[in-house]
C-alpha positions as MATLAB code, in Angstrom:
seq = 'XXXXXXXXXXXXXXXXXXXXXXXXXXXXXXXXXXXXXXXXXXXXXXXXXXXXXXXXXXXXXXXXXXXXXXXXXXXXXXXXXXXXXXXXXXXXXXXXXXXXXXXXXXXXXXXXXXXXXXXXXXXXXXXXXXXXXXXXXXXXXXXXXXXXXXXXXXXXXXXXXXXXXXXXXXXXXXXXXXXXXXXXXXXXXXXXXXXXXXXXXXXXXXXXXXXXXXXXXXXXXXXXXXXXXXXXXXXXXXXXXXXXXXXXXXXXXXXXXXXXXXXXXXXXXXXXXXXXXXXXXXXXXXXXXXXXXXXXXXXXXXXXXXXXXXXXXXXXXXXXXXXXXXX';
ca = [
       0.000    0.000    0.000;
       1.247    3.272   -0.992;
       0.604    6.311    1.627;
       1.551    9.939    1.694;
       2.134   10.630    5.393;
       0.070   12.777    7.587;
      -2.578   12.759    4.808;
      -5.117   10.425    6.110;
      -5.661   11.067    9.519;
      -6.986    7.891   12.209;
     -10.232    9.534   12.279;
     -12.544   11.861   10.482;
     -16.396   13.225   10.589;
     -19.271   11.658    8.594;
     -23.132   11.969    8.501;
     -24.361    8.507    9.734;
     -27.661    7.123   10.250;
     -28.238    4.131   12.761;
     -32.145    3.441   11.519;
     -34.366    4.026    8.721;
     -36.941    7.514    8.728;
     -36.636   11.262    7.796;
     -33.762   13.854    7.619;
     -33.906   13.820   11.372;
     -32.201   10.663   11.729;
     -29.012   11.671   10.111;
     -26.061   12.972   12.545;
     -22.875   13.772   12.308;
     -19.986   11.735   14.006;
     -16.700   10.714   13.848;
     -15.403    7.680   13.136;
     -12.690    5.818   12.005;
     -10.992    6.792    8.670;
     -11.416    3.832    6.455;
      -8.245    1.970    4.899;
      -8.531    1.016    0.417;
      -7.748   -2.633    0.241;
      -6.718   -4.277   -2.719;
      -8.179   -2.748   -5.928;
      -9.805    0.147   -4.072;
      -8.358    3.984   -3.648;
      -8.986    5.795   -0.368;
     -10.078    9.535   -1.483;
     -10.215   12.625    0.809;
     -13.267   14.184   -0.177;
     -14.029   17.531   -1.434;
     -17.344   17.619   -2.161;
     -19.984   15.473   -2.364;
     -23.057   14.430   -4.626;
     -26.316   14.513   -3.476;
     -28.808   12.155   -5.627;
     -32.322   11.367   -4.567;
     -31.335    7.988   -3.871;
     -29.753    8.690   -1.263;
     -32.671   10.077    0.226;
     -34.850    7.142   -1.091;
     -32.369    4.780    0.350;
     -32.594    6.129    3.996;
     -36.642    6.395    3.897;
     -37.785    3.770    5.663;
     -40.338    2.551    2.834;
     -37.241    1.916    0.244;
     -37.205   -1.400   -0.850;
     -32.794   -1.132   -1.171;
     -31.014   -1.628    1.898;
     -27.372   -1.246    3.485;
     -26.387   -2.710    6.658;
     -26.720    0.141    9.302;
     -25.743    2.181   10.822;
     -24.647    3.854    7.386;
     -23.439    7.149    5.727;
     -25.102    7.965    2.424;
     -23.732    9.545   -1.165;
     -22.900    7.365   -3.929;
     -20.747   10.597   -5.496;
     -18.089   12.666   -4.679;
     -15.063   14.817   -6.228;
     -11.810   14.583   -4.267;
      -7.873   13.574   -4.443;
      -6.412   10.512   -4.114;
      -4.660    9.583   -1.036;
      -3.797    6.079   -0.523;
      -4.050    3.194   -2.701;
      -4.750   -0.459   -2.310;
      -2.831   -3.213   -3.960;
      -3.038   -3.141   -7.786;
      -4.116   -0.411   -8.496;
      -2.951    1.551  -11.489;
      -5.575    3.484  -13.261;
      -4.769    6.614  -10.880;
      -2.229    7.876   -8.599;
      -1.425    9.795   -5.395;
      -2.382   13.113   -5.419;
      -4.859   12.749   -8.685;
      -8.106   15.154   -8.795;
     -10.998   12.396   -9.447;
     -14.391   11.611   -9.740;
     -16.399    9.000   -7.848;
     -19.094    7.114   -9.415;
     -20.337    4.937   -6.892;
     -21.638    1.332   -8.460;
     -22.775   -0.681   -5.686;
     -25.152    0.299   -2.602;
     -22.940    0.454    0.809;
     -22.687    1.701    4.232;
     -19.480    3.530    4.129;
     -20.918    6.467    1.285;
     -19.812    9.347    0.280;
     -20.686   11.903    2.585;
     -17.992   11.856    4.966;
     -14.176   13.527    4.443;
     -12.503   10.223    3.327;
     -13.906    7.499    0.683;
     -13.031    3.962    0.031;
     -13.685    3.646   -3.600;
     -13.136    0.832   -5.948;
     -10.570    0.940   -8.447;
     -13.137    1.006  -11.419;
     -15.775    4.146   -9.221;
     -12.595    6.049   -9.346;
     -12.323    8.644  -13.073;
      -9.321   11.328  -13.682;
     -11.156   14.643  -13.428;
      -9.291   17.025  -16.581;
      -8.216   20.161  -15.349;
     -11.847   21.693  -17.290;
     -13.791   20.843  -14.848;
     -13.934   22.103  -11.346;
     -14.228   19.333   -8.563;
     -17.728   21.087   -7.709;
     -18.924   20.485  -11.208;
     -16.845   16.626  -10.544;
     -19.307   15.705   -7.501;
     -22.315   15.771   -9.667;
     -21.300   13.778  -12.734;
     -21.180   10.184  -11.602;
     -24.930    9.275  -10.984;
     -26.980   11.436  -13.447;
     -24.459   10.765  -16.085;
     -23.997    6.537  -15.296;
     -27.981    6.148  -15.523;
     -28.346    8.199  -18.657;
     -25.544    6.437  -20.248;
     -27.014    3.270  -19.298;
     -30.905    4.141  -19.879;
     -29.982    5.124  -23.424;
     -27.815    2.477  -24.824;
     -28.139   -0.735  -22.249;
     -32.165   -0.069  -21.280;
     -32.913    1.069  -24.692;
     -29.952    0.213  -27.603;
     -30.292    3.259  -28.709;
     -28.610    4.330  -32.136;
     -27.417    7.796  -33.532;
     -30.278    9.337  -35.942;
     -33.447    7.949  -33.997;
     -35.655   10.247  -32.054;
     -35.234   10.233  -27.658;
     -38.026   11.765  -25.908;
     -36.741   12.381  -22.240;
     -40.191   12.762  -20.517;
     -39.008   15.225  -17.220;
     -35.636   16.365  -18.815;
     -34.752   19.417  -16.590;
     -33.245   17.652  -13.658;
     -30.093   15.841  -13.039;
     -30.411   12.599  -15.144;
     -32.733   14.862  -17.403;
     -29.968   16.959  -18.584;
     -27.133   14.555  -18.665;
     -29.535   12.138  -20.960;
     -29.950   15.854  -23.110;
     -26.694   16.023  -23.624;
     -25.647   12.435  -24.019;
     -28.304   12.160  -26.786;
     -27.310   15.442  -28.433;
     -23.340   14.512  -28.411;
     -24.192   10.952  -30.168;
     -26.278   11.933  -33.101;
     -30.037   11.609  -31.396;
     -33.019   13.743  -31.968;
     -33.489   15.386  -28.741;
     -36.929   16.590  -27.671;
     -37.719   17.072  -23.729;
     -40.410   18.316  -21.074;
     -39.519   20.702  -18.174;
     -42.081   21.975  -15.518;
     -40.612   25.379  -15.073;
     -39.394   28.363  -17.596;
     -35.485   27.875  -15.956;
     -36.118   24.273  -16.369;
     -37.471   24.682  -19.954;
     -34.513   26.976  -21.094;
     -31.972   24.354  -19.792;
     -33.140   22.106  -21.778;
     -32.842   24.103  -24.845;
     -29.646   25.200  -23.874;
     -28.353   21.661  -23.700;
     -29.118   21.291  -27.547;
     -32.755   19.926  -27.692;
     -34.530   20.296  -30.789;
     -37.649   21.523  -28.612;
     -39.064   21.539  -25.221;
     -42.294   21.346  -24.177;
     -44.050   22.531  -20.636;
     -45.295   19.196  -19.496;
     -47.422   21.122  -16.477;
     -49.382   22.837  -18.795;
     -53.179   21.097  -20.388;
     -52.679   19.922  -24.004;
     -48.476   19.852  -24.103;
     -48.745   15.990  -25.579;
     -50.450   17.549  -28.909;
     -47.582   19.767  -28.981;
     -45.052   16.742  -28.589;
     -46.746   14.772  -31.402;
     -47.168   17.739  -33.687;
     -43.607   18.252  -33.099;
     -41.902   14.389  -33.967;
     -44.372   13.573  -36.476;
     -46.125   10.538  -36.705;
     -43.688    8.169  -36.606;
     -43.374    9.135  -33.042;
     -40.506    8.548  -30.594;
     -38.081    5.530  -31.072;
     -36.791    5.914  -27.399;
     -38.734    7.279  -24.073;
     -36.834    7.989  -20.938;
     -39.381    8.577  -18.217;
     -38.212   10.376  -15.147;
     -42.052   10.077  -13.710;
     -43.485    6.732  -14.901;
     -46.180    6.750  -11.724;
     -47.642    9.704  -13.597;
     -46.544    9.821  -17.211;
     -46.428    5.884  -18.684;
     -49.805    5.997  -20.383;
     -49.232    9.130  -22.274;
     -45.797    7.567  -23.187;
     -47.484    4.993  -25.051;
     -49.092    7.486  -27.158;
     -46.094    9.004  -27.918;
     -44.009    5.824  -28.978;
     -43.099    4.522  -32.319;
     -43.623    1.441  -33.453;
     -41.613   -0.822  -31.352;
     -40.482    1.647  -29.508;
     -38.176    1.398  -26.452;
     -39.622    3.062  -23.089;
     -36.818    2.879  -20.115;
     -38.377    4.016  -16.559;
     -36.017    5.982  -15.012;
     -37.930    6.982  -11.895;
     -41.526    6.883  -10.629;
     -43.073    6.068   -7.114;
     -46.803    4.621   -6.073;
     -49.161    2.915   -8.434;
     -50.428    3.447  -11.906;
     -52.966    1.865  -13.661;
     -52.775    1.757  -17.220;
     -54.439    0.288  -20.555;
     -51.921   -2.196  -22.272;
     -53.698   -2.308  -25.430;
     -51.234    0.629  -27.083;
     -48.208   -2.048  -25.861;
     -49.815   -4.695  -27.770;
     -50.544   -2.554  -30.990;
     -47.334   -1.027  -31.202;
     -45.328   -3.894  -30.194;
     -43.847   -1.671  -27.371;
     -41.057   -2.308  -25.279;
     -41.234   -1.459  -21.361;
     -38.392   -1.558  -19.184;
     -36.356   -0.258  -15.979;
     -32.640    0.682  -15.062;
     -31.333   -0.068  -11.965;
     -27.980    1.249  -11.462;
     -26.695   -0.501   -9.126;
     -27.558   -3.835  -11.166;
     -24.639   -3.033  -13.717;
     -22.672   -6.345  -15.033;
     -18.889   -5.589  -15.094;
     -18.936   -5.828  -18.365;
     -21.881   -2.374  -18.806;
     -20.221   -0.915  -16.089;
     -16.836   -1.001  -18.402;
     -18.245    0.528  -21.330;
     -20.102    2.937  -19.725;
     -17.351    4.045  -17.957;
     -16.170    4.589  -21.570;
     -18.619    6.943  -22.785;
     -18.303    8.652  -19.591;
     -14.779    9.238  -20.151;
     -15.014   10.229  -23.337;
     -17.589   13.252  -22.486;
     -14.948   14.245  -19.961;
     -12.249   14.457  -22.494;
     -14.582   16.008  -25.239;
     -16.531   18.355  -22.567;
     -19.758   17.369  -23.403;
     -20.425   16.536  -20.216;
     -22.111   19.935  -18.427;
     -23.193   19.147  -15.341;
     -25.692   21.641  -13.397;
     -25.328   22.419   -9.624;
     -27.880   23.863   -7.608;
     -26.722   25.015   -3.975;
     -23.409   24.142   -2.521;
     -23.760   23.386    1.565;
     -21.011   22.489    4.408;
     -20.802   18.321    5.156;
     -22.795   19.374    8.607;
     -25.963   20.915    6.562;
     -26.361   16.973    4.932;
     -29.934   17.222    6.818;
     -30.911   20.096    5.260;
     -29.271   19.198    1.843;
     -30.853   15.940    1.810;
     -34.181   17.941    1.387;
     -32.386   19.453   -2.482;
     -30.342   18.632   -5.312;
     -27.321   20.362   -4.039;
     -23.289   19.467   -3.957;
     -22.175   19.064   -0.202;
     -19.071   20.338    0.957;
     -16.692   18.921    2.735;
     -15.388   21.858    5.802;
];
């Protein structure tokens, strides 16, 4: 093992929960600072990512679970401090990225990270490691909705059905760097001008009465080859309507129950599927990591950041998509 002295300290702080519920439960403690083992890089922590996972994770009516008590954030920005056996992709002292694959305990939010060799991405000098904290999430699951969840292929038309937010955007962008057709929905005018600004064709408000004739009018009657549905407890009927033939739908998010009329899957010989993060063979998780490195290098990769808060605000972040920082 390979270890700058005095850089990793025996301890350090990190929000922890010891049982399931609201923001309440979270505290923050110190604990011991954890040590990489063999194909894993230890990672003092800048900032941190804050997805609504993490928030969905520590509600007690999420069906994922970690062993508790736990610390959440799947993301984070940071240098590298120690590294475990066999590693080689990075070295001491390297600004990176983490893009956290697998649920755990030991997350993000806390000033050191054990990450595994293949979470861990060179951040380029372009970026700053604010804008580094919010890349590995949104940009993973948009990588993987488009071209695991739905094969996609440069020329055909994505519809990204709630395309303002994190995953929203990255999946804007992703689409627009590789060749797609990008049309999306936002619920607010900032929201709808981000989504313009992130090079789709046209946006639509999907809070106002009548926005789905506006959609159709808009791709034609072919309609969309590929749906990504940030909503699907609220949108997946009107999805079908907007579908191609054999068209791919890939629920991104949605919670509670929806009842819906099938016949439209039938007709149209529709595809419906899900994306699980998490759930990524070594194999996906290699060639996404591919694309994702590639939008680093080109800069297509934008991220957007929201708020940036102190590591002892988590409960308060939790509530928001914001970065947390690590003081």
């Amino acid at each position: 093992m390979l270890i700058i002295p005095d850089m990793a300290p025996a301890t350090m702080r990190a929000i922890r929960y010891a049982a399931k519920g609201p923001p309440s439960v979270l505290q923050l403690e110190t604990i011991p600072t954890p040590k990489p083992g063999p194909g894993e890089v230890l990672i003092r922590v800048e900032f941190a990512g804050v997805n609504p996972v993490d928030s969905h994770l520590r509600s007690s009516e999420h069906v994922m679970k970690v062993p508790l008590p736990a610390t959440p954030g799947k993301d984070a920005s940071g240098h590298v401090v120690e590294l475990g056996q066999n590693v080689t992709s990075v070295q001491i002292g390297d600004r990176v990225l983490v893009a956290g694959h697998r649920f755990q305990s030991a997350g993000t939010y806390a000033e050191y990270h054990v990450a595994k060799e293949e979470e861990v991405f060179t951040l380029p000098d372009t970026y700053t490691l604010e804008q580094g904290a919010s890349i590995g999430s949104p940009y993973m699951t948009a990588i993987r909705s488009l071209y695991h969840a739905a094969k996609g292929k440069a020329g055909e038309i994505l519809f990204i059905h709630g395309a303002s937010g994190q995953v929203g955007i990255a999946a804007v962008q992703l689409g627009v760097a590789h060749g797609f057709i990008v049309y999306g929905t936002a619920g607010t005018e900032e929201g709808l001008k981000r989504v313009l600004d992130n090079g789709a064709k046209a946006v639509f408000n999907h809070r106002k009465e009548g926005y789905l004739e506006g959609v159709k009018a808009a791709i034609g009657q072919q309609g969309a080859n590929i749906i990504l549905e940030m909503i699907a407890s609220t949108n997946l009927q009107k999805d079908f309507e907007l579908a191609s033939r054999r068209g791919r739908i890939v629920v991104v998010g949605g919670r509670g129950l929806l009842t819906v009329n099938p016949t439209l899957i039938m007709a149209k010989e529709l595809i419906v599927t899900g994306i699980k993060l998490a759930d990524s063979e070594p194999a996906e998780w290699k060639e996404m990591s591919s694309v994702l490195r590639d939008g680093l290098a080109k800069g297509w990769i934008k991220p957007v950041i929201s708020k940036v808060c102190p590591l002892a605000d988590a409960v308060q972040v939790l509530l928001g998509p914001v970065q947390v920082r690590m003081i």
